[in-house]
Structure formats: C-alpha cells, structure tokens
C-alpha cells in the first residue's frame, strides 16, 4: 500500500510565476490536509479538504493561495504570483474517514524555492 | 485555541543515555496529543498518540510519553538513545471534541546523539 505521494519533490519558480503542488492520498483515505513548514519552524496548518469540499481553510492566506480535491485525481495546492516568502516545504497528509484523532499520514513534502 | 511549546530547540545526548524531550500544551478543550519524528528531507512519522485512557503511552522505537493534565505536559522519553534516533521531533495537539482536525505543531526539538 503506497503512502502519501507528493510531486514534485522540488520546485523552483521565479517571482510572479504560479506553483502547483500535487498530493495523492493513501488508498482508502478521503481526507487531505496541507501544511507549510518555514525554515527552522514547525508545520503550520493551511487547509483541510474532503472530496470536492473544503472543510477548513482557516490557515490559508487570503490571497494567491487555493486548494482543491476533485472527485477524481490528486489534491492540488495552487500558489499564484509566488513571492520569495512562499519558499518553504509544503506537506500533504491524509487520513481515513471517521472520527477526529485518527492518524494523519504525511507525504515527503514539496520544497518550493522562489528565486 | 490551542498552542504547543517545546522547551528545547536542541538536545544532545550520548548513545545509551536517557532521552527527554519536553512539551507543554495549551488547549481550551480536552486535547489529543501526538509526537511526530522527521528525518532529514523526509516526511513525518507518528511516534505515538494520546487520545484518552491510560496517561502513559508507548510508541514505536522504544519511545513513550506521559500525559499530565495538571502540568499540561506531554514529555517524550526513551531510556537508551540510539544513533538512529537523531532527528527532529514535533509535539502536536489537536482538538478532541470539536471535529476540527487541524494539527497544531510545536517548533520542534532537534535531537543529536553522540557516539
């Protein structure tokens, strides 16, 4: 059973370009979470999605950031018009449907560098 | 609202020595508590979790943690450190009875193990 998959693992974008990060959850998992890790810091929650629904986006920046989890295919975190401050590691996690407290399984992350 | 404080950003121990990583939390509702480990350039792996019941929780790789409600602490211990334990460790809290699934991470403790 493959774990959570993220691609690309490394992404370099120039300021003003768009970044698209992909996450495929573990088989049987219908809940996806995105977290951002700035250098020397812990992870910060961004958004929680179920298929075709955004459940909690309280950690998402108000502008330039969006996320989706379509009925078919991976979850996408999209950052428009990237700036240097967006450089970070972005982690996706997934969990089973059910009660809270279930383990979130993390992917290897996408390291975004904005030049 | 909830928060996590990891009291030491770096801990260095000798191989075979006791490992103690300290964590205090703040939560307005009964918490779920977790410890995750992150190896260099990898995703995060769950070490152990406390949801309810016994306050002493045993995890993988010989780690354990004790939930102390009166001290709002969830310190991680291992009796004898191994070189392979060198990694970043994150104490994590989530809300137990609100349905909110976002994880709140501490800033991390980097564990070094000296030969």
Coordinates of C-alpha atoms in Angstrom, one line a residue:
Chain A
X1 CA 0.0 0.0 0.0
X2 CA 1.7 3.1 -1.2
X3 CA 2.0 6.0 1.2
X4 CA 1.0 9.6 0.6
X5 CA 2.6 10.8 -2.6
X6 CA 3.6 14.3 -3.4
X7 CA 5.0 15.8 -6.6
X8 CA 7.2 17.4 -7.5
X9 CA 9.6 16.9 -4.6
X10 CA 11.4 20.1 -5.5
X11 CA 10.0 23.0 -7.4
X12 CA 11.8 26.2 -8.4
X13 CA 9.8 29.2 -9.5
X14 CA 10.6 32.8 -10.3
X15 CA 8.7 35.6 -8.6
X16 CA 5.4 36.1 -10.2
X17 CA 5.0 32.6 -11.6
X18 CA 2.5 30.0 -10.5
X19 CA 3.3 26.9 -8.4
X20 CA 1.1 23.8 -8.5
X21 CA 1.7 21.1 -5.9
X22 CA 0.1 17.7 -6.1
X23 CA -0.9 15.2 -3.4
X24 CA -2.2 11.7 -3.8
X25 CA -3.6 10.4 -0.5
X26 CA -3.2 6.8 0.7
X27 CA -5.6 4.3 -0.7
X28 CA -8.9 4.4 1.2
X29 CA -8.2 7.9 2.6
X30 CA -10.7 10.6 1.7
X31 CA -9.4 13.4 3.9
X32 CA -6.5 15.6 2.8
X33 CA -4.6 18.3 4.7
X34 CA -1.9 20.8 3.6
X35 CA 0.7 22.1 6.0
X36 CA 3.6 24.6 5.4
X37 CA 6.9 24.4 7.1
X38 CA 9.1 27.5 7.0
X39 CA 12.8 27.1 7.7
X40 CA 13.6 26.3 11.4
X41 CA 9.9 26.2 12.2
X42 CA 7.2 23.6 12.9
X43 CA 4.5 22.9 10.4
X44 CA 1.5 25.3 10.1
X45 CA -1.9 24.1 9.1
X46 CA -3.3 25.5 5.9
X47 CA -6.4 23.7 4.7
X48 CA -8.4 20.5 5.2
X49 CA -10.3 19.0 2.3
X50 CA -12.6 16.1 1.6
X51 CA -13.5 15.1 -1.9
X52 CA -14.9 18.1 -3.7
X53 CA -15.3 20.1 -0.4
X54 CA -13.1 22.5 1.5
X55 CA -13.8 21.7 5.2
X56 CA -11.5 24.1 7.0
X57 CA -9.3 26.7 5.3
X58 CA -8.6 28.8 8.4
X59 CA -4.8 28.6 7.8
X60 CA -4.8 29.6 4.2
X61 CA -3.5 33.0 3.2
X62 CA -6.4 35.1 1.9
X63 CA -4.8 35.9 -1.4
X64 CA -2.9 33.9 -4.1
X65 CA -3.4 30.5 -2.4
X66 CA -6.1 28.0 -3.3
X67 CA -6.7 24.3 -2.9
X68 CA -8.9 21.6 -4.4
X69 CA -9.5 17.9 -4.0
X70 CA -11.6 16.8 -7.1
X71 CA -13.7 13.7 -7.3
X72 CA -11.0 12.1 -9.5
X73 CA -7.3 12.8 -9.2
X74 CA -5.0 14.3 -6.7
X75 CA -5.4 17.3 -4.4
X76 CA -3.8 20.4 -5.8
X77 CA -2.4 23.3 -3.8
X78 CA -2.0 26.3 -6.1
X79 CA 0.0 29.4 -5.4
X80 CA -0.4 32.3 -7.9
X81 CA 2.2 35.0 -8.4
X82 CA 4.7 33.5 -6.0
X83 CA 6.9 35.7 -3.8
X84 CA 10.2 34.9 -2.0
X85 CA 8.3 34.5 1.3
X86 CA 6.4 31.5 -0.2
X87 CA 9.7 29.5 -0.2
X88 CA 9.0 26.6 2.2
X89 CA 8.3 22.9 2.4
X90 CA 4.7 22.0 1.8
X91 CA 3.5 18.8 3.3
X92 CA 0.3 16.9 2.5
X93 CA -1.3 14.5 4.9
X94 CA -4.2 12.1 4.6
X95 CA -6.5 10.3 6.9
X96 CA -9.3 7.8 6.9
X97 CA -12.9 9.0 7.0
X98 CA -14.2 8.8 10.6
X99 CA -13.7 10.5 13.9
X100 CA -11.0 13.0 14.7
X101 CA -7.9 11.7 16.4
X102 CA -7.1 9.4 13.5
X103 CA -3.5 9.4 12.5
X104 CA -2.6 11.8 9.7
X105 CA -0.1 10.2 7.3
X106 CA 2.3 12.6 5.8
X107 CA 3.9 12.7 2.4
X108 CA 7.6 13.5 1.8
X109 CA 6.8 17.1 1.0
X110 CA 7.4 19.5 -1.9
X111 CA 10.2 22.0 -1.3
X112 CA 9.4 25.2 -3.1
X113 CA 12.1 27.7 -3.9
X114 CA 11.2 31.1 -5.3
X115 CA 14.0 33.0 -6.9
Chain B
X1 CA -7.5 27.9 20.7
X2 CA -4.5 25.7 21.3
X3 CA -0.7 26.0 21.3
X4 CA 2.3 23.9 21.9
X5 CA 5.6 24.8 23.5
X6 CA 8.7 22.7 23.0
X7 CA 11.0 23.8 25.7
X8 CA 14.3 22.8 24.0
X9 CA 15.2 23.6 20.4
X10 CA 18.2 21.3 20.6
X11 CA 19.0 18.3 22.8
X12 CA 22.3 16.4 22.7
X13 CA 22.8 13.0 24.4
X14 CA 25.3 10.3 24.3
X15 CA 24.4 6.9 22.8
X16 CA 22.8 4.8 25.5
X17 CA 21.7 7.8 27.6
X18 CA 18.2 8.8 28.6
X19 CA 16.3 10.9 26.1
X20 CA 13.9 13.5 27.5
X21 CA 12.1 15.9 25.1
X22 CA 9.8 18.4 26.8
X23 CA 6.5 19.6 25.6
X24 CA 3.8 21.8 27.2
X25 CA 0.5 22.5 25.6
X26 CA -2.4 24.9 26.0
X27 CA -5.9 23.9 24.9
X28 CA -9.4 25.2 25.7
X29 CA -10.9 21.7 25.1
X30 CA -9.6 18.2 26.0
X31 CA -6.7 17.7 23.7
X32 CA -5.5 14.9 21.5
X33 CA -1.7 14.8 21.8
X34 CA 0.9 13.4 19.4
X35 CA 4.6 13.1 18.8
X36 CA 5.9 13.0 15.3
X37 CA 9.5 12.5 14.1
X38 CA 11.0 14.0 11.0
X39 CA 14.2 12.6 9.5
X40 CA 16.2 14.9 7.2
X41 CA 14.5 15.7 3.9
X42 CA 11.6 13.3 4.7
X43 CA 8.0 13.5 5.7
X44 CA 6.8 13.0 9.3
X45 CA 6.2 9.7 11.0
X46 CA 3.9 9.2 14.0
X47 CA 5.7 8.0 17.1
X48 CA 2.8 7.8 19.5
X49 CA -0.5 9.4 20.4
X50 CA -2.7 10.1 23.4
X51 CA -6.5 10.2 22.8
X52 CA -7.9 9.1 26.1
X53 CA -7.4 6.4 28.8
X54 CA -4.1 5.4 30.1
X55 CA -1.9 8.5 30.5
X56 CA 1.3 6.6 29.8
X57 CA 1.5 6.0 26.1
X58 CA 4.0 3.7 24.4
X59 CA 5.1 4.2 20.8
X60 CA 7.4 2.9 18.2
X61 CA 11.2 2.6 18.6
X62 CA 11.1 2.4 22.4
X63 CA 9.7 5.9 22.9
X64 CA 7.0 6.7 25.4
X65 CA 5.2 9.8 26.7
X66 CA 3.1 10.6 29.7
X67 CA 0.1 12.9 29.6
X68 CA 0.0 15.0 32.8
X69 CA -3.2 17.1 32.8
X70 CA -2.3 19.1 36.0
X71 CA 1.0 20.1 34.4
X72 CA -0.3 20.4 30.8
X73 CA 2.7 18.4 29.7
X74 CA 3.3 15.6 27.3
X75 CA 7.1 14.9 27.6
X76 CA 8.7 12.3 25.4
X77 CA 11.2 9.8 26.8
X78 CA 13.4 6.9 25.7
X79 CA 15.5 5.0 28.2
X80 CA 18.5 4.5 25.9
X81 CA 19.3 6.6 22.9
X82 CA 20.5 5.1 19.6
X83 CA 22.4 6.8 16.8
X84 CA 19.4 6.3 14.6
X85 CA 17.2 8.4 16.9
X86 CA 18.9 11.6 15.6
X87 CA 16.1 13.6 14.0
X88 CA 13.7 16.5 14.5
X89 CA 10.8 15.7 16.9
X90 CA 7.5 17.6 17.0
X91 CA 4.9 17.7 19.7
X92 CA 1.5 18.1 18.3
X93 CA -2.0 18.9 19.6
X94 CA -5.5 18.8 18.1
X95 CA -8.9 19.3 19.5
X96 CA -10.8 16.3 20.7
X97 CA -14.4 17.2 20.7
X98 CA -15.0 19.9 18.1
X99 CA -14.5 17.9 15.0
X100 CA -11.7 20.2 14.0
X101 CA -8.9 18.1 12.6
X102 CA -6.1 20.7 12.1
X103 CA -2.9 19.7 13.9
X104 CA -1.0 22.4 15.8
X105 CA 2.7 21.8 15.9
X106 CA 5.4 22.8 18.3
X107 CA 8.5 24.4 16.8
X108 CA 10.4 21.2 17.1
X109 CA 13.4 19.7 19.0
X110 CA 16.4 18.6 17.2
X111 CA 17.9 15.5 18.8
X112 CA 21.6 14.8 18.4
X113 CA 23.1 11.5 19.6
X114 CA 26.8 11.5 20.2
X115 CA 28.8 8.2 19.9

